[in-house]
Amino acid sequence: MIKVVRGNPTPEELAAALAVVQARAAAVANQPSGAPAVLDAWADPARVAQAR
């Protein structure tokens, strides 16, 4: 279930957000069970260390 906790999104904004969530869920579901999880570049600890 998805709940809007702040703001008043339009039906188009909700549809766009749900499309992104569904696409991500489908990508995860289609990933082989033995495949390693891929982290986004922004979550890479090395990137954070370089910024300091």
CSV table of N, CA, C and O in Angstrom, one decimal, residues 2-36:
chain,number,residue,atom,x,y,z
A,2,ILE,N,0.5,2.2,-0.7
A,2,ILE,CA,1.2,3.5,-0.8
A,2,ILE,C,0.3,4.6,-0.2
A,2,ILE,O,-0.9,4.6,-0.6
A,3,LYS,N,0.8,5.4,0.6
A,3,LYS,CA,0.0,6.4,1.3
A,3,LYS,C,0.7,7.8,1.1
A,3,LYS,O,1.9,7.9,1.3
A,4,VAL,N,-0.1,8.8,0.7
A,4,VAL,CA,0.4,10.1,0.6
A,4,VAL,C,0.3,10.8,1.9
A,4,VAL,O,-0.8,10.9,2.5
A,5,VAL,N,1.4,11.2,2.5
A,5,VAL,CA,1.4,11.7,3.9
A,5,VAL,C,1.5,13.3,3.8
A,5,VAL,O,1.3,13.9,4.9
A,6,ARG,N,1.9,13.8,2.7
A,6,ARG,CA,2.0,15.3,2.6
A,6,ARG,C,1.8,15.7,1.2
A,6,ARG,O,2.2,15.1,0.3
A,7,GLY,N,1.1,16.8,1.1
A,7,GLY,CA,0.8,17.4,-0.2
A,7,GLY,C,-0.5,16.9,-0.8
A,7,GLY,O,-1.2,16.1,-0.2
A,8,ASN,N,-0.8,17.3,-2.0
A,8,ASN,CA,-2.0,16.9,-2.7
A,8,ASN,C,-1.6,16.6,-4.2
A,8,ASN,O,-1.8,17.4,-5.0
A,9,PRO,N,-1.1,15.4,-4.4
A,9,PRO,CA,-0.6,15.1,-5.8
A,9,PRO,C,-1.8,15.0,-6.7
A,9,PRO,O,-2.9,14.5,-6.3
A,10,THR,N,-1.6,15.3,-8.0
A,10,THR,CA,-2.6,15.1,-9.0
A,10,THR,C,-2.6,13.6,-9.4
A,10,THR,O,-1.7,12.9,-9.1
A,11,PRO,N,-3.7,13.2,-10.0
A,11,PRO,CA,-3.8,11.8,-10.5
A,11,PRO,C,-2.6,11.5,-11.4
A,11,PRO,O,-2.1,10.4,-11.4
A,12,GLU,N,-2.1,12.4,-12.2
A,12,GLU,CA,-1.0,12.2,-13.1
A,12,GLU,C,0.3,12.0,-12.3
A,12,GLU,O,1.1,11.1,-12.6
A,13,GLU,N,0.5,12.7,-11.2
A,13,GLU,CA,1.7,12.6,-10.4
A,13,GLU,C,1.7,11.2,-9.7
A,13,GLU,O,2.7,10.6,-9.6
A,14,LEU,N,0.5,10.8,-9.2
A,14,LEU,CA,0.4,9.5,-8.5
A,14,LEU,C,0.6,8.4,-9.5
A,14,LEU,O,1.3,7.4,-9.2
A,15,ALA,N,0.1,8.5,-10.7
A,15,ALA,CA,0.3,7.5,-11.8
A,15,ALA,C,1.8,7.4,-12.1
A,15,ALA,O,2.4,6.3,-12.2
A,16,ALA,N,2.5,8.5,-12.2
A,16,ALA,CA,4.0,8.5,-12.5
A,16,ALA,C,4.7,7.8,-11.3
A,16,ALA,O,5.6,7.0,-11.6
A,17,ALA,N,4.4,8.2,-10.1
A,17,ALA,CA,5.1,7.6,-9.0
A,17,ALA,C,4.9,6.1,-8.9
A,17,ALA,O,5.8,5.3,-8.7
A,18,LEU,N,3.6,5.7,-9.1
A,18,LEU,CA,3.3,4.2,-9.1
A,18,LEU,C,4.0,3.5,-10.2
A,18,LEU,O,4.4,2.4,-10.1
A,19,ALA,N,4.1,4.1,-11.4
A,19,ALA,CA,4.8,3.5,-12.5
A,19,ALA,C,6.3,3.2,-12.1
A,19,ALA,O,6.9,2.2,-12.5
A,20,VAL,N,6.9,4.2,-11.5
A,20,VAL,CA,8.3,4.0,-11.0
A,20,VAL,C,8.4,2.9,-10.0
A,20,VAL,O,9.3,2.0,-10.1
A,21,VAL,N,7.5,2.8,-9.1
A,21,VAL,CA,7.6,1.8,-8.0
A,21,VAL,C,7.3,0.4,-8.7
A,21,VAL,O,8.0,-0.6,-8.4
A,22,GLN,N,6.4,0.3,-9.6
A,22,GLN,CA,6.1,-1.0,-10.3
A,22,GLN,C,7.3,-1.4,-11.1
A,22,GLN,O,7.6,-2.6,-11.2
A,23,ALA,N,7.9,-0.5,-11.8
A,23,ALA,CA,9.1,-0.8,-12.7
A,23,ALA,C,10.2,-1.3,-11.8
A,23,ALA,O,10.9,-2.3,-12.2
A,24,ARG,N,10.4,-0.7,-10.7
A,24,ARG,CA,11.5,-1.2,-9.8
A,24,ARG,C,11.2,-2.5,-9.2
A,24,ARG,O,12.1,-3.4,-9.1
A,25,ALA,N,10.0,-2.8,-8.8
A,25,ALA,CA,9.6,-4.1,-8.3
A,25,ALA,C,9.7,-5.1,-9.4
A,25,ALA,O,10.2,-6.2,-9.1
A,26,ALA,N,9.4,-4.8,-10.6
A,26,ALA,CA,9.5,-5.8,-11.7
A,26,ALA,C,11.0,-6.1,-11.9
A,26,ALA,O,11.3,-7.3,-12.2
A,27,ALA,N,11.8,-5.1,-11.9
A,27,ALA,CA,13.3,-5.3,-12.1
A,27,ALA,C,13.8,-6.2,-11.0
A,27,ALA,O,14.7,-7.1,-11.3
A,28,VAL,N,13.4,-6.0,-9.8
A,28,VAL,CA,13.9,-6.8,-8.7
A,28,VAL,C,13.4,-8.2,-8.8
A,28,VAL,O,14.1,-9.2,-8.6
A,29,ALA,N,12.2,-8.4,-9.2
A,29,ALA,CA,11.6,-9.7,-9.3
A,29,ALA,C,12.2,-10.5,-10.5
A,29,ALA,O,12.3,-11.7,-10.4
A,30,ASN,N,12.7,-9.8,-11.5
A,30,ASN,CA,13.3,-10.5,-12.6
A,30,ASN,C,14.8,-10.8,-12.5
A,30,ASN,O,15.4,-11.4,-13.3
A,31,GLN,N,15.4,-10.3,-11.4
A,31,GLN,CA,16.8,-10.5,-11.1
A,31,GLN,C,17.0,-11.9,-10.6
A,31,GLN,O,16.2,-12.4,-9.8
A,32,PRO,N,18.0,-12.6,-11.2
A,32,PRO,CA,18.3,-14.0,-10.7
A,32,PRO,C,18.5,-14.0,-9.2
A,32,PRO,O,19.1,-13.1,-8.7
A,33,SER,N,18.1,-15.1,-8.6
A,33,SER,CA,18.2,-15.2,-7.1
A,33,SER,C,19.7,-15.2,-6.6
A,33,SER,O,19.9,-14.7,-5.5
A,34,GLY,N,20.6,-15.6,-7.4
A,34,GLY,CA,22.0,-15.6,-7.0
A,34,GLY,C,22.8,-14.4,-7.4
A,34,GLY,O,23.9,-14.2,-7.0
A,35,ALA,N,22.1,-13.5,-8.1
A,35,ALA,CA,22.8,-12.2,-8.5
A,35,ALA,C,23.0,-11.3,-7.3
A,35,ALA,O,22.1,-11.1,-6.5
A,36,PRO,N,24.2,-10.6,-7.3
A,36,PRO,CA,24.4,-9.7,-6.2
A,36,PRO,C,23.6,-8.4,-6.4
A,36,PRO,O,23.2,-8.1,-7.5
